[in-house]
Short mmCIF file of C-alpha atoms in Angstrom, two decimals:
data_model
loop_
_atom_site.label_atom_id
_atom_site.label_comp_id
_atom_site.label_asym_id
_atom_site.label_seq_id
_atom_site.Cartn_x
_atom_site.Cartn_y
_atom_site.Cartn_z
CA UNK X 1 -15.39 3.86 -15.90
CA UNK X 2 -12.57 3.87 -13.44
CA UNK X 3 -12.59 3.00 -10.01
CA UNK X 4 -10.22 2.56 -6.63
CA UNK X 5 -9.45 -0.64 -5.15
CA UNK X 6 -7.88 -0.01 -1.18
CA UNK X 7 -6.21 -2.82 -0.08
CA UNK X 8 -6.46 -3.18 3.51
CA UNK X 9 -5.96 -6.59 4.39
CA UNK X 10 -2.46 -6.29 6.57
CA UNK X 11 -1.92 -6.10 10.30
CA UNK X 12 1.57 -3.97 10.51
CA UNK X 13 2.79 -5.90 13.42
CA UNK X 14 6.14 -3.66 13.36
CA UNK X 15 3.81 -0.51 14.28
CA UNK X 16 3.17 -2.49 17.78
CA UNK X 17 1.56 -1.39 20.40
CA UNK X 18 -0.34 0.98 18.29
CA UNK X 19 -1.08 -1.80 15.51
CA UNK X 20 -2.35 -4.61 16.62
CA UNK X 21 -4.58 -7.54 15.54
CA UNK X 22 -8.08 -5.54 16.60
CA UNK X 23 -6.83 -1.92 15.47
CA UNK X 24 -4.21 -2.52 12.33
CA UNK X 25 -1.87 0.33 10.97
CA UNK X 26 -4.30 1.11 8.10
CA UNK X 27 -6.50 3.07 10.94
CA UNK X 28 -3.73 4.51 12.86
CA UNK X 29 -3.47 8.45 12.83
CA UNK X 30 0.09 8.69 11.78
CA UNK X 31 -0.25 12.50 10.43
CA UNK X 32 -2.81 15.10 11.02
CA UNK X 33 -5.55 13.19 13.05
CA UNK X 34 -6.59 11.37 9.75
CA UNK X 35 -6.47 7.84 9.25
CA UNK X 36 -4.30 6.23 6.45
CA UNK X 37 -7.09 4.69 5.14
CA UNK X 38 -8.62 7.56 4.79
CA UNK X 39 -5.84 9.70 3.62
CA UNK X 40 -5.94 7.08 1.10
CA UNK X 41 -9.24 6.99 -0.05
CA UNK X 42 -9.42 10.43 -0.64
CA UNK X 43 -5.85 11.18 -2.47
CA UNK X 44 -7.67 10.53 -5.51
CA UNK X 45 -10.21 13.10 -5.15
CA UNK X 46 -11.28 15.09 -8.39
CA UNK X 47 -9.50 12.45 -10.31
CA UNK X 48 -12.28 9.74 -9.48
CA UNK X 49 -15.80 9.78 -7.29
CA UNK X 50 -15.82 8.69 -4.31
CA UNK X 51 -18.64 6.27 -4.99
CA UNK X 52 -16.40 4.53 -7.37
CA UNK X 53 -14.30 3.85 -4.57
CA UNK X 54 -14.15 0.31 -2.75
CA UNK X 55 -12.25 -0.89 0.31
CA UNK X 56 -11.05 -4.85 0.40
CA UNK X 57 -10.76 -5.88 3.84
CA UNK X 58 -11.29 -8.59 6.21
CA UNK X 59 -14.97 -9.55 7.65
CA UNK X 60 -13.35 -8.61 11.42
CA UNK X 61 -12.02 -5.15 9.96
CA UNK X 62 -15.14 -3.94 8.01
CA UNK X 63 -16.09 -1.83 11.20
CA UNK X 64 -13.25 -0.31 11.32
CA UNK X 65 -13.93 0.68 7.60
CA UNK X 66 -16.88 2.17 8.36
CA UNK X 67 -15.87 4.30 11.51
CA UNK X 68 -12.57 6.04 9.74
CA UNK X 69 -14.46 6.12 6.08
CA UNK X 70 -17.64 7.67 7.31
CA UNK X 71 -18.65 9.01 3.88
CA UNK X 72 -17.86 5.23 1.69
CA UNK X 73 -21.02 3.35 0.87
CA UNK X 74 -21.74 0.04 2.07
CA UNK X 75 -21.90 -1.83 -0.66
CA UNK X 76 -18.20 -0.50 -1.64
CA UNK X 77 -16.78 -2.78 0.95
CA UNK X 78 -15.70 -6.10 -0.13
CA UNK X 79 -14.58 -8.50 2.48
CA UNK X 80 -12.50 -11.31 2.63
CA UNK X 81 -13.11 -14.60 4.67
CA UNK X 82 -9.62 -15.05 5.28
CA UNK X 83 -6.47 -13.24 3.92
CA UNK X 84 -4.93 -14.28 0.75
CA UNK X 85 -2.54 -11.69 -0.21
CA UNK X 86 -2.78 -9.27 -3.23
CA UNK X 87 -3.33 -11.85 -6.40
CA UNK X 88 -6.98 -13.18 -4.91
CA UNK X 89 -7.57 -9.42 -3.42
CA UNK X 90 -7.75 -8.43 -6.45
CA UNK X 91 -9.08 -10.87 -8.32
CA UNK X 92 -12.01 -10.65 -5.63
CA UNK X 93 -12.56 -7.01 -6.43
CA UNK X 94 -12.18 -7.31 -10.25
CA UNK X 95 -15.14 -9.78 -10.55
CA UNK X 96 -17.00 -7.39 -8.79
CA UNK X 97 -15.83 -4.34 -10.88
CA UNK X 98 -17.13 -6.37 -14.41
CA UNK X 99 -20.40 -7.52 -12.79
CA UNK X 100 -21.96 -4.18 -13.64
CA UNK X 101 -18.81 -2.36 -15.87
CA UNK X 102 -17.40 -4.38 -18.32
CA UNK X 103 -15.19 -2.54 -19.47
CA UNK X 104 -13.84 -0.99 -15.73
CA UNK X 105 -10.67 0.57 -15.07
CA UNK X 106 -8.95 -0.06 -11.93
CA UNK X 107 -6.58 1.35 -9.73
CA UNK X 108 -4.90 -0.31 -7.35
CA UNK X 109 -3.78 1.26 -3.93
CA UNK X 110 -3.02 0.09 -0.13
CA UNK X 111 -4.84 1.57 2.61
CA UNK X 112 -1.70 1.91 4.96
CA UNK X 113 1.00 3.86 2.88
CA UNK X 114 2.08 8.02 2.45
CA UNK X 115 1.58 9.85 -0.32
CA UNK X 116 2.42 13.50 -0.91
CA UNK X 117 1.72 15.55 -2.48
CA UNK X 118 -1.55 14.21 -3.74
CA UNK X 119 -2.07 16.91 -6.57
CA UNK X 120 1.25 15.20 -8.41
CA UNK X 121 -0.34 11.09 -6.87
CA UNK X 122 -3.64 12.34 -8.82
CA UNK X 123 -1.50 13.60 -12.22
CA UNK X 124 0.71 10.05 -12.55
CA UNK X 125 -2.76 8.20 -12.49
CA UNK X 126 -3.76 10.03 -14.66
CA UNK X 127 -0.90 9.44 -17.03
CA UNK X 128 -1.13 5.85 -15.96
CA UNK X 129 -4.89 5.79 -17.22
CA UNK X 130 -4.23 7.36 -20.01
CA UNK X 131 -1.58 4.30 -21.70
CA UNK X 132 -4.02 1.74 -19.95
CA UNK X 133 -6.84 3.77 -22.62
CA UNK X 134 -3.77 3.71 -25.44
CA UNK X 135 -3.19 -0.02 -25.50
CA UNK X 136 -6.11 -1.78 -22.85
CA UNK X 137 -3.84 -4.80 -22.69
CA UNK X 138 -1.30 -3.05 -20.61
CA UNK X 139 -0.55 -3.36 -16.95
CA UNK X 140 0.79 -0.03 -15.23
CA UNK X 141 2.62 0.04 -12.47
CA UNK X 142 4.16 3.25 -9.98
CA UNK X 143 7.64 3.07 -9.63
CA UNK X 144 8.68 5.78 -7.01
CA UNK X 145 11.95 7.65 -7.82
CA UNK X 146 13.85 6.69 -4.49
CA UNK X 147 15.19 9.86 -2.39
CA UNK X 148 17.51 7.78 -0.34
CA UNK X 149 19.19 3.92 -0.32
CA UNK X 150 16.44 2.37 1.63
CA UNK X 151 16.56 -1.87 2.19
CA UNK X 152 13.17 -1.24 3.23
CA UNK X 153 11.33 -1.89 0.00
CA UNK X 154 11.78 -3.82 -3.04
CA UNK X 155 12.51 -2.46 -6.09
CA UNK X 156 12.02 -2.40 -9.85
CA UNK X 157 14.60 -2.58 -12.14
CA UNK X 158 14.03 -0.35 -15.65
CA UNK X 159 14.30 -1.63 -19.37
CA UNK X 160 13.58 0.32 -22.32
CA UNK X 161 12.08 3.87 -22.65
CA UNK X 162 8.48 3.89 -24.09
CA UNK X 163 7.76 6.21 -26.27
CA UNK X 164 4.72 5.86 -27.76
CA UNK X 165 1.94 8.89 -27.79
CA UNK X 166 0.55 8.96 -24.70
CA UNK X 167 4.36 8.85 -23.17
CA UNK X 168 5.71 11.53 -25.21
CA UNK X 169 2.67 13.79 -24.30
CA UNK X 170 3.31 13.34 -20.57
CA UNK X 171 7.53 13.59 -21.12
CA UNK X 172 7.24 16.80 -19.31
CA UNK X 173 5.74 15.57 -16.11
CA UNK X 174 7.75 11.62 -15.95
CA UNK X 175 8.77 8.55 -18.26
CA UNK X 176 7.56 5.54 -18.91
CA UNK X 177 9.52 2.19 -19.20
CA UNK X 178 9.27 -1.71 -19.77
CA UNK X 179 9.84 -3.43 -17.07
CA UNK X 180 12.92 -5.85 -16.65
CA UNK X 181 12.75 -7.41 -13.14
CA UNK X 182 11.41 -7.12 -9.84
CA UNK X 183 13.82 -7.30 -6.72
CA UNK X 184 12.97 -8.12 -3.13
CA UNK X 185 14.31 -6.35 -0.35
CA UNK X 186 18.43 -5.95 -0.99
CA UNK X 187 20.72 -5.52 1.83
CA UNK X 188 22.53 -1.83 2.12
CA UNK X 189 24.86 -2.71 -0.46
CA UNK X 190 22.45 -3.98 -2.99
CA UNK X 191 20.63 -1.22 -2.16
CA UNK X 192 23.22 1.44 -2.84
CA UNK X 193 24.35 -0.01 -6.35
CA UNK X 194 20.56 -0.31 -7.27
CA UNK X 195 19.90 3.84 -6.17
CA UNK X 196 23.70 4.36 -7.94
CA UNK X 197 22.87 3.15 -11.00
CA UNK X 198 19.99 5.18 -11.66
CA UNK X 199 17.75 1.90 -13.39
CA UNK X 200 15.68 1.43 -9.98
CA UNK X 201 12.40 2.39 -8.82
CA UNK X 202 10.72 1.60 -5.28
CA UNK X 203 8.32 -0.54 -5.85
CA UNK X 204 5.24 1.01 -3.85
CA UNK X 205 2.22 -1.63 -4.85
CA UNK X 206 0.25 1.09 -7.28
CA UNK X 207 -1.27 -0.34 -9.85
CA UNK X 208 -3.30 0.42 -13.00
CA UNK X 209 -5.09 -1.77 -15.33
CA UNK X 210 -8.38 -3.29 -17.02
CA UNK X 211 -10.56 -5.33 -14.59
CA UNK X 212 -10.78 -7.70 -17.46
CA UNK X 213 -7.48 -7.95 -18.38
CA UNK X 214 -5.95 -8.67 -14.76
CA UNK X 215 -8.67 -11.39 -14.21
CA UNK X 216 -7.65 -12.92 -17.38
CA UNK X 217 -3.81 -13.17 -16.56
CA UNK X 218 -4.96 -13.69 -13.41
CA UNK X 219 -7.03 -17.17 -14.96
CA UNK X 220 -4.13 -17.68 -16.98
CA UNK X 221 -0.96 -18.06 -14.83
CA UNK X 222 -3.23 -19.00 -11.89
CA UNK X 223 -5.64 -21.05 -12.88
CA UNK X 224 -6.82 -22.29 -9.69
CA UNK X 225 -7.68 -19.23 -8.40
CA UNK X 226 -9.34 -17.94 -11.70
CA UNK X 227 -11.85 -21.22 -10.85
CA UNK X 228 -12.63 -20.54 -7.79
CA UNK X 229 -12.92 -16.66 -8.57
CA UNK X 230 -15.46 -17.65 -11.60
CA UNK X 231 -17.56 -19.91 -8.81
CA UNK X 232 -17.75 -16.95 -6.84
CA UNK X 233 -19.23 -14.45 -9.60
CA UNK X 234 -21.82 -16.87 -10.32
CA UNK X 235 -23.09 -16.52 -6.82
CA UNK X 236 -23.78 -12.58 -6.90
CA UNK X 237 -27.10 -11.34 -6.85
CA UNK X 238 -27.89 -14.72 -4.63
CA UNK X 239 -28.12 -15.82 -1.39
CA UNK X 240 -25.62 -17.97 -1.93
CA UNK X 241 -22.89 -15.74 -2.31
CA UNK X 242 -21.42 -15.58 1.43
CA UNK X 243 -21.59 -18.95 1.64
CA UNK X 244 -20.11 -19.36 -1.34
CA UNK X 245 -17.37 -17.07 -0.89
CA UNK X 246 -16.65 -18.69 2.67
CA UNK X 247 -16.20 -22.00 0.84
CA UNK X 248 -14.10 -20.79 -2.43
CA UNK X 249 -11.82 -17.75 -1.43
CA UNK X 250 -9.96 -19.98 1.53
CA UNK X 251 -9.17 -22.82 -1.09
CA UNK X 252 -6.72 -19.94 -3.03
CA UNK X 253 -3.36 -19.38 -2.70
CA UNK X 254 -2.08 -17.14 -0.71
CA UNK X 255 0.24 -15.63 -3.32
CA UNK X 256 1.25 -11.71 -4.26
CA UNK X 257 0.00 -10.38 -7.78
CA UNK X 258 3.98 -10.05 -8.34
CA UNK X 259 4.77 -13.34 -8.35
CA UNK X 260 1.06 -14.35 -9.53
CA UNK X 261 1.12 -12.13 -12.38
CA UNK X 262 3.82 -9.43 -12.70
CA UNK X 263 6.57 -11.42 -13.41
CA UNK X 264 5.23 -13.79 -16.07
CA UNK X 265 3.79 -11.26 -18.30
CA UNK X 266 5.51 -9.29 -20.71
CA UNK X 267 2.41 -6.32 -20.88
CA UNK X 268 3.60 -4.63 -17.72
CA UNK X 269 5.28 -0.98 -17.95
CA UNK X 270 6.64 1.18 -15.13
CA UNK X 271 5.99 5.06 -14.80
CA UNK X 272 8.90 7.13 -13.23
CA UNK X 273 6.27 8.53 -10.35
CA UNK X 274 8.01 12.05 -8.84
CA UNK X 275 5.25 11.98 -5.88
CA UNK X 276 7.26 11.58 -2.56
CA UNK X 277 5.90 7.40 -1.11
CA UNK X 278 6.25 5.72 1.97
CA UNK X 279 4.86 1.97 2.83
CA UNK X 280 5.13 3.08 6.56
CA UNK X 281 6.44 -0.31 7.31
CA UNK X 282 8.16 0.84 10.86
CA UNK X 283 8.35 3.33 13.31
CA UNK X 284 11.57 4.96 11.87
CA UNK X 285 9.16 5.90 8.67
CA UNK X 286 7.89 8.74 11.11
CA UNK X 287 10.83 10.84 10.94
CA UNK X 288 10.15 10.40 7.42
CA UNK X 289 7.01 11.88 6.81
CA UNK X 290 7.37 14.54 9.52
CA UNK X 291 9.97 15.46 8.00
CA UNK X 292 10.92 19.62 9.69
CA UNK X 293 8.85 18.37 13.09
CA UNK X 294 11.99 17.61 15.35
CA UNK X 295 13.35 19.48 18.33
CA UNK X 296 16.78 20.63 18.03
CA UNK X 297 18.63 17.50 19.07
CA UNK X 298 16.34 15.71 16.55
CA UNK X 299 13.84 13.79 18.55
CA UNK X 300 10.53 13.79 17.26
CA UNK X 301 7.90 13.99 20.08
CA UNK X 302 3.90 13.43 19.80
CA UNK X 303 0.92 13.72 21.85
CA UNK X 304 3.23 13.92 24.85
CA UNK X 305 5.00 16.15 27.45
CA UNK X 306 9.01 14.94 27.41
CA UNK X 307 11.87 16.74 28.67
CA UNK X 308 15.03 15.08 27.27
CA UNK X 309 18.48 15.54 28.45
CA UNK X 310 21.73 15.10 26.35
CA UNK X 311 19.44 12.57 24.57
CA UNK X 312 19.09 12.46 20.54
CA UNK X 313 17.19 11.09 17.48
CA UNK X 314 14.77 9.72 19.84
CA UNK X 315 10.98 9.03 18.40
CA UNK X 316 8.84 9.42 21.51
CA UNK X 317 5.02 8.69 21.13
CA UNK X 318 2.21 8.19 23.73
CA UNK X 319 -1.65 9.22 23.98
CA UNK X 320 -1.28 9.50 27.88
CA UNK X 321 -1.18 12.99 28.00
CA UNK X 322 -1.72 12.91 31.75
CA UNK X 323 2.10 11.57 32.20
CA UNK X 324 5.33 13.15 30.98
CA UNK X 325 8.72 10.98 29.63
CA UNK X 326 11.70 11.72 31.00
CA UNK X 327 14.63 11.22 28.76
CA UNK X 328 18.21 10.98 29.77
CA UNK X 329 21.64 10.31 27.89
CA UNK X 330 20.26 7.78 25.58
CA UNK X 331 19.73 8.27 21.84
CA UNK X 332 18.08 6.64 18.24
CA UNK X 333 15.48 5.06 20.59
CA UNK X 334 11.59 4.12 19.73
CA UNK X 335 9.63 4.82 22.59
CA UNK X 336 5.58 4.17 22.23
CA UNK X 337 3.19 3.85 24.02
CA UNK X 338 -0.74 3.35 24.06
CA UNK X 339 -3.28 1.20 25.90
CA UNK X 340 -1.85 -2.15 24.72
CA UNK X 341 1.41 -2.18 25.82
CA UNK X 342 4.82 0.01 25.63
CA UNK X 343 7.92 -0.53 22.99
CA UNK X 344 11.55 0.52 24.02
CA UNK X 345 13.56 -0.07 21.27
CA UNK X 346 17.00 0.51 19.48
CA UNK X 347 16.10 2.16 15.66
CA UNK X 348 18.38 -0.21 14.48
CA UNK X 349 16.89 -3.30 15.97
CA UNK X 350 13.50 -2.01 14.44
CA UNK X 351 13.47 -5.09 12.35
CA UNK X 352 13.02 -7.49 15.73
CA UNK X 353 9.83 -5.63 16.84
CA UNK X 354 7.88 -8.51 14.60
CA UNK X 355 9.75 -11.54 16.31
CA UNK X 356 9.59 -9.94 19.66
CA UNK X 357 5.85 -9.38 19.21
CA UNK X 358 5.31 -12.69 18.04
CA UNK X 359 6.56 -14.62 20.90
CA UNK X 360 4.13 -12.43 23.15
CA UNK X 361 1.35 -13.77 20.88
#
């Protein structure tokens, strides 16, 4: 049977002051009054049901859960003691996949990215399910075609062209390759040869695979956390289990399935995904995905009144609606504010928001 894993673990410190430790970007209404958790948890729809759907999050965040998924059941939300990044999030949810579906498909997906449009999102997991049912061993991965040189997001560099059934039947819609390498974040040179060249992907953390089969490589190449994710499974069904998971899941690594898993194994393919992606790691990602939403001097302005004067390229964002901005002769700012705090910053210092917010911690 297959069923959704939503990571939503992260804090998105960068989205300050809307993001913050007790609201995190994963419930922020970015885009049409919706949540992205939510906007995540249903991009799948008609594809999967939504009780097949489960939510990984942190024991603080699980309310959170609840309020912007009204319609997820309760026992579809897994929580974490303590974060541990991806490789023990989903090892944690695959042992709970297998308890009662051996054979379980999963797909992998973070609460706090874009996706659009979600008819083509639904049609590439479907492709990707479809060589996971060809050869079960395989590990699928999402490797967004990039529409721009972004040093945003890491990337995955292409090998050979598959072209076994399943690919040749879907050679209309994308490809399918073997994967050579994974890349972290490049600078703006990097960046352009990687987007030149024509062998890159974004790498946007969508996966697709066997429950069994990830918790085996996941045993394999990380054998410490495969023990302590066996000790846990024993305790379902008992009333053990929190207790045990408080005592087993803090002793993992913290440590990404990339580096966990990914990279070691030679089973893992890449699909050429035409859906447009963003992780919505900053502010900037806004004039992004409202893409045809900007005034004629190309500020983008939400939930407030501004009046803006030889000013330019501005993102201006606030929820006090009682309270206009006043912009004059300054451009390419970020200006946001809510109820826990204000930001003023360049777009091009965007990447000092986390050290800046830091120190006020």
């Amino acid at each position: 049977m297959l069923h959704v894993i939503i990571m939503a673990g992260g804090h998105g410190t960068r989205l300050w002051p809307e993001s913050h430790k007790e609201r995190p970007k994963q419930f922020l209404t970015l885009k049409d009054g919706r949540p992205l958790i939510l906007e995540a948890a249903e991009s799948l729809d008609g594809l999967v049901a939504r009780e097949q759907i489960y939510v990984v999050t942190g024991e603080s965040m699980a309310p959170l859960v609840r309020e912007s998924v009204p319609w997820l059941p309760e026992r579809n939300i897994i929580t974490e003691p303590v974060g541990r990044n991806t490789a023990p999030c989903i090892g944690l949810a695959a042992i709970h996949l297998l308890r009662h579906d051996p054979d379980a498909t999963m797909v992998v997906l973070s609460a706090d990215h874009w996706i659009e449009p979600h008819s083509v999102f639904c049609d590439t997991v479907q492709f990707a399910i479809n060589l996971v049912e060809e050869l079960p061993e395989r590990l699928v991965t999402l490797s967004v075609r990039p529409t721009g040189v972004s040093t945003s997001y890491g990337y995955i560099e292409r090998a050979e062209k598959i072209n076994s059934h399943v690919c040749q039947k879907w050679s209309h819609f994308a490809n399918t390759y073997e994967v050579s390498r994974f890349h972290e974040k490049p600078d703006r040179q990097t960046a352009e040869q990687f987007v030149k060249s024509g062998c890159f992907g974004w790498n946007a953390g969508i996966f697709v695979w066997k429950a069994r089969r990830i918790f085996d490589l996941i045993a394999k190449y990380q054998p410490e956390i495969g023990r302590h994710l066996e000790k846990i499974a024993t305790a379902f069904e008992t009333e053990t289990y929190e207790s045990v998971l408080a005592q087993e899941f803090p002793q993992m690594q913290a440590i990404s399935i990339d580096y966990a898993v990914l990279e070691k194994t030679d089973s893992l393919v890449c699909i050429d995904a035409p859906f447009r992606w963003d992780d919505v790691g900053t502010w900037q990602a806004l004039d992004r995905i409202h893409q045809g939403k900007h005034d004629a001097a190309g500020n983008l302005i939400e939930n407030v009144r501004v009046d803006a004067v030889n000013s330019h390229n501005n993102i201006v964002r606030s929820f006090d609606q009682q309270k206009s901005i006043v912009l004059v002769g300054v451009d390419n700012l970020i200006i946001v504010q809510s109820e826990h705090g204000t930001l003023i910053a360049d777009k091009s210092q965007e990447e000092s928001i986390r050290r800046a917010i830091a120190e006020l911690e």
